[in-house]
């Protein structure tokens, strides 16, 4: 039998699916708020007290998760409800009260076409070795993109895949590949330790859910250098900044060596954002960097800023900038020009000029 609070939580989780929301936020002093098409939307619930949010959180946590939360004041885990699916929970403290962020995890791993992702990711996923980075802000769909790429490998290659995640979101079935999914905090203490041990477990493909620290990044580079295909994520807005972020993690005395290593093992950087889609829902805009000999040379020579130009002019090599993809989505009528401008970042001026040439009045 579920407790009263557990039943209330399940009712809220059901609302996420009914409303086609991506997230739910439960914060003391506020009504439950749902994220629908990128916007936070209230519902007809009463305001929650600190005691309400605590009881709701504790109703779905097991004793180990409760102990971890009371020690570190934050815990992440997944929670499954039969007939509804899986949800990622982040339970944390704010202003001395318990708060909960909940994300719906789709029950099935989507295809590239399902997710409106570039078809070139299929070829990227089927490479034999090297480092592939998927970057973007939190909530931009990085985990979903990586899951789709793992699906491609799983359906096409007879290999051993190890994923290291915190927490595990998408569950993969064994198809042509055998897949092990390691959850940090449950199966092993840290990303770096999981990656260190994974290298001794005969993997062909390794997915690192988040490259957070020097040791993890260093091990990921080593794995890519030694003939593995390694996928990793970073919270950077574009491809050149991802390269700089990796280099800057290392002490100055090691950075020239890391530049040389990256120039040899880095294969692709996919940077993405999720934009509101006309008619409802959201759609990704993607920047694609393929590491050609010219890009590798710029990495070695500490001229990463010049990579922006190569991306802009590299369509023949399968590259595209964020500006170019935003323009493509506008031309297809999938996003509004106002949203494109909001997400343009460093390309704001160029995008505005492009729009004005087409008769848009930007104020």
XYZ file of C-alpha atoms in Angstrom:
363
model
C 0.000 0.000 0.000
C 1.230 3.499 -0.835
C 1.173 6.246 1.787
C -1.049 9.302 1.334
C 1.969 11.356 0.229
C 3.123 8.681 -2.225
C -0.324 8.636 -3.815
C -0.233 12.446 -4.075
C 3.179 12.234 -5.733
C 1.956 9.625 -8.213
C -0.995 11.891 -9.011
C 1.436 14.745 -9.760
C 3.587 12.487 -11.926
C 0.479 11.485 -13.846
C -0.190 15.181 -14.488
C 3.263 15.535 -16.080
C 2.253 13.007 -18.717
C -1.258 14.384 -19.148
C 0.033 17.909 -19.698
C 2.905 16.729 -21.925
C 5.256 18.563 -19.610
C 8.974 17.850 -19.445
C 9.523 18.806 -15.807
C 7.749 19.438 -12.512
C 8.997 21.737 -9.728
C 7.811 21.392 -6.136
C 8.974 24.288 -3.962
C 7.720 25.462 -0.571
C 5.595 28.606 -0.815
C 4.603 27.881 -4.427
C 2.016 25.788 -6.190
C 3.382 22.858 -8.248
C 4.789 24.257 -11.509
C 5.061 22.310 -14.770
C 7.507 23.059 -17.587
C 5.525 22.891 -20.822
C 7.277 23.731 -24.108
C 10.029 25.418 -22.154
C 7.759 27.639 -20.018
C 7.046 27.210 -16.286
C 3.259 26.958 -15.883
C 1.256 26.847 -12.597
C -1.695 24.545 -12.085
C -4.776 24.623 -9.875
C -3.073 23.158 -6.809
C -2.756 24.796 -3.399
C 0.575 26.225 -2.304
C 2.961 23.731 -0.779
C 4.497 24.129 2.658
C 7.998 23.004 3.602
C 6.461 20.053 5.401
C 4.468 19.152 2.270
C 7.548 19.059 0.032
C 9.525 17.051 2.592
C 6.786 14.439 2.930
C 6.385 14.181 -0.836
C 10.127 13.695 -1.317
C 10.511 11.146 1.464
C 7.524 9.170 0.173
C 9.464 8.090 -2.936
C 12.987 7.778 -1.494
C 14.430 4.555 -0.130
C 16.456 4.512 3.133
C 19.794 4.786 1.298
C 18.606 7.831 -0.681
C 17.220 9.458 2.481
C 20.528 8.901 4.282
C 22.469 10.396 1.358
C 20.142 13.409 1.224
C 20.448 14.059 4.959
C 24.245 13.901 4.689
C 24.798 15.917 1.487
C 21.500 17.913 1.288
C 21.024 16.818 -2.329
C 20.287 13.493 -3.999
C 19.426 12.360 -7.536
C 17.649 9.149 -8.447
C 15.174 7.662 -10.886
C 11.698 6.523 -9.886
C 9.480 4.206 -11.906
C 5.696 3.993 -11.848
C 4.107 1.008 -13.549
C 2.116 2.055 -16.593
C 3.515 5.606 -16.503
C 7.249 5.340 -17.015
C 10.405 6.617 -15.332
C 11.161 9.972 -13.747
C 14.429 11.601 -12.721
C 14.261 13.231 -9.287
C 16.587 15.855 -7.850
C 15.794 16.465 -4.182
C 17.627 19.420 -2.643
C 17.382 22.201 -0.070
C 16.482 25.831 -0.693
C 15.965 28.393 2.074
C 16.117 25.536 4.540
C 13.224 23.595 2.988
C 13.091 20.559 0.735
C 12.566 21.227 -2.987
C 12.110 18.729 -5.796
C 12.849 18.929 -9.528
C 11.350 16.052 -11.524
C 11.941 15.227 -15.179
C 9.978 12.752 -17.271
C 12.202 10.224 -19.030
C 10.612 8.942 -22.244
C 9.940 5.220 -22.094
C 11.685 4.495 -25.392
C 14.903 5.794 -26.919
C 13.966 7.879 -29.953
C 15.527 7.717 -33.401
C 17.316 10.698 -34.934
C 14.227 11.355 -37.068
C 11.912 11.138 -34.042
C 14.014 13.732 -32.250
C 14.591 16.050 -35.247
C 18.340 15.535 -34.915
C 20.779 15.818 -37.847
C 21.121 12.621 -39.892
C 24.926 13.025 -39.831
C 24.869 11.829 -36.198
C 24.323 8.323 -37.567
C 27.741 8.340 -39.206
C 29.312 9.941 -36.134
C 27.856 7.229 -33.884
C 29.315 4.451 -36.030
C 32.923 5.646 -35.850
C 35.344 3.109 -34.424
C 37.382 5.315 -32.090
C 37.957 8.839 -30.862
C 36.296 11.378 -28.589
C 32.842 12.770 -29.393
C 31.447 15.611 -27.262
C 27.807 16.615 -26.924
C 27.498 20.039 -25.319
C 24.853 22.545 -24.358
C 23.141 24.086 -21.341
C 21.262 22.014 -18.796
C 17.970 20.784 -20.228
C 19.103 21.029 -23.847
C 18.597 17.325 -24.584
C 22.194 16.090 -24.388
C 21.244 12.822 -22.658
C 18.503 12.215 -25.233
C 20.914 12.762 -28.125
C 23.486 10.420 -26.605
C 20.822 7.772 -26.018
C 19.817 7.973 -29.694
C 23.452 7.510 -30.737
C 23.881 4.530 -28.406
C 20.751 3.078 -29.992
C 22.376 3.369 -33.432
C 25.479 1.514 -32.246
C 23.352 -1.097 -30.473
C 21.410 -1.798 -33.674
C 24.425 -1.924 -35.987
C 27.568 -3.120 -34.206
C 28.506 -6.235 -32.221
C 30.394 -4.425 -29.495
C 30.580 -3.923 -25.717
C 29.132 -0.571 -24.595
C 29.587 0.825 -21.078
C 27.627 3.898 -20.017
C 28.493 5.822 -16.850
C 25.595 8.004 -15.720
C 24.277 9.955 -12.734
C 21.543 8.839 -12.627
C 20.736 6.315 -15.373
C 17.981 7.816 -17.498
C 17.293 5.756 -20.617
C 17.344 1.979 -20.291
C 18.888 0.133 -23.244
C 18.096 -3.456 -24.247
C 20.849 -5.723 -25.554
C 20.559 -5.992 -29.331
C 23.661 -6.482 -31.464
C 25.705 -4.939 -28.662
C 25.962 -5.905 -25.014
C 25.362 -2.834 -22.856
C 26.337 -2.237 -19.237
C 24.907 0.842 -17.523
C 26.749 1.979 -14.402
C 25.075 4.470 -12.069
C 27.359 6.792 -10.127
C 26.358 6.863 -6.479
C 24.663 3.467 -6.693
C 27.074 1.129 -8.493
C 30.264 3.132 -7.929
C 31.201 6.339 -6.038
C 32.533 8.621 -8.811
C 32.714 9.105 -12.579
C 36.510 8.940 -12.541
C 36.606 5.627 -10.668
C 33.933 4.153 -12.939
C 35.874 5.222 -16.036
C 39.153 3.890 -14.646
C 37.600 0.480 -14.011
C 35.677 0.510 -17.301
C 38.958 0.570 -19.202
C 39.711 -2.865 -17.705
C 36.335 -4.335 -18.701
C 37.014 -4.795 -22.432
C 34.785 -1.960 -23.731
C 34.552 -0.817 -27.328
C 32.350 2.201 -26.593
C 32.235 4.262 -23.394
C 29.687 6.948 -22.583
C 30.582 9.381 -19.785
C 27.402 11.132 -18.646
C 29.262 14.225 -17.502
C 32.923 15.183 -17.766
C 33.131 17.161 -14.546
C 36.718 17.069 -13.311
C 40.331 16.804 -14.392
C 40.695 13.080 -13.637
C 37.546 12.113 -15.560
C 38.486 14.270 -18.555
C 42.058 12.947 -18.550
C 40.851 9.327 -18.456
C 38.330 10.007 -21.256
C 41.098 11.405 -23.472
C 43.313 8.411 -22.673
C 40.482 6.017 -23.522
C 39.940 7.748 -26.865
C 43.678 7.650 -27.595
C 43.857 3.924 -26.901
C 41.304 2.935 -29.534
C 37.928 3.317 -27.813
C 34.977 5.375 -28.993
C 34.204 7.748 -26.110
C 31.150 9.977 -25.773
C 31.083 12.760 -23.198
C 29.069 15.847 -22.290
C 29.988 19.377 -21.263
C 27.880 22.386 -20.298
C 29.305 24.725 -22.942
C 27.308 26.736 -25.509
C 29.362 25.903 -28.609
C 32.099 23.684 -29.973
C 35.172 25.956 -29.613
C 34.258 26.738 -26.006
C 34.026 23.003 -25.317
C 37.606 22.586 -26.518
C 38.779 25.485 -24.361
C 36.908 24.140 -21.340
C 38.741 20.820 -21.565
C 42.141 22.484 -21.971
C 41.522 24.948 -19.125
C 40.789 22.149 -16.647
C 44.446 21.117 -16.786
C 47.369 22.921 -15.097
C 49.165 25.365 -17.361
C 52.203 23.093 -17.524
C 50.091 20.317 -19.101
C 47.986 22.348 -21.518
C 50.269 22.082 -24.557
C 50.276 18.302 -24.178
C 46.475 18.246 -23.873
C 46.130 20.373 -27.023
C 48.256 17.852 -28.874
C 46.210 14.941 -27.501
C 42.884 16.579 -28.424
C 44.100 17.390 -31.923
C 44.674 13.668 -32.458
C 41.717 12.053 -30.659
C 38.824 14.565 -30.818
C 36.490 13.647 -33.683
C 33.317 15.736 -33.342
C 31.583 18.269 -31.142
C 27.787 18.536 -31.266
C 26.434 21.614 -29.480
C 22.692 21.933 -29.101
C 19.850 24.008 -27.724
C 16.134 23.273 -27.436
C 13.851 25.958 -28.902
C 10.068 26.382 -28.790
C 8.581 24.822 -31.892
C 5.776 26.540 -33.779
C 2.546 24.728 -33.000
C 3.843 23.372 -29.694
C 6.676 21.260 -28.408
C 10.385 21.924 -28.721
C 12.977 21.274 -31.389
C 16.783 21.112 -31.261
C 19.137 23.469 -33.041
C 22.571 21.901 -33.484
C 26.072 23.110 -34.230
C 28.316 20.410 -35.719
C 32.119 20.536 -35.657
C 34.050 17.787 -37.428
C 37.734 17.781 -36.536
C 39.505 18.032 -39.880
C 43.259 18.459 -40.255
C 42.738 22.229 -40.333
C 40.795 22.161 -37.047
C 43.386 19.867 -35.439
C 46.103 22.312 -36.473
C 44.268 25.234 -34.851
C 43.865 23.250 -31.618
C 47.593 22.477 -31.515
C 48.552 26.094 -32.268
C 46.234 27.559 -29.578
C 44.036 29.270 -32.170
C 40.688 27.800 -31.136
C 38.840 31.083 -31.806
C 39.484 30.611 -35.540
C 37.463 27.385 -35.475
C 34.266 29.466 -35.615
C 35.185 30.491 -39.157
C 35.914 26.907 -40.179
C 32.515 25.774 -38.867
C 30.756 28.568 -40.800
C 32.506 27.652 -44.046
C 32.672 23.889 -43.546
C 29.377 22.694 -45.000
C 31.244 20.537 -47.517
C 32.794 18.679 -44.566
C 29.398 18.219 -42.897
C 29.710 21.147 -40.489
C 27.157 23.762 -39.540
C 27.162 26.671 -37.104
C 24.381 27.447 -34.664
C 23.486 30.479 -36.801
C 23.132 28.321 -39.895
C 20.923 25.815 -38.119
C 18.701 28.530 -36.671
C 18.297 29.929 -40.195
C 17.445 26.457 -41.506
C 14.752 25.999 -38.846
C 13.269 29.431 -39.635
C 13.226 28.740 -43.377
C 11.321 25.521 -42.697
C 8.799 27.424 -40.594
C 9.639 25.424 -37.473
C 10.681 28.296 -35.182
C 9.920 32.015 -34.959
C 12.486 34.682 -35.738
C 12.098 36.066 -32.215
C 13.034 32.731 -30.674
C 15.927 32.388 -33.107
C 17.254 35.773 -31.982
C 16.841 34.802 -28.317
C 18.997 31.704 -28.788
C 21.522 33.128 -31.264
C 24.224 33.903 -28.677
C 27.457 35.032 -30.328
C 25.712 34.994 -33.723
C 23.102 37.621 -32.783
C 24.445 40.376 -35.060
C 24.914 38.076 -38.054
C 21.440 36.605 -37.623
C 19.878 40.051 -37.305
C 21.581 41.161 -40.521
C 20.328 38.021 -42.299
C 16.763 38.666 -41.088
C 16.786 42.324 -42.055
C 17.899 41.448 -45.592
C 14.753 39.331 -45.794
C 12.460 42.139 -44.717
C 12.144 41.463 -40.990
C 12.034 44.565 -38.823
C 14.113 43.838 -35.722
C 13.524 46.305 -32.910
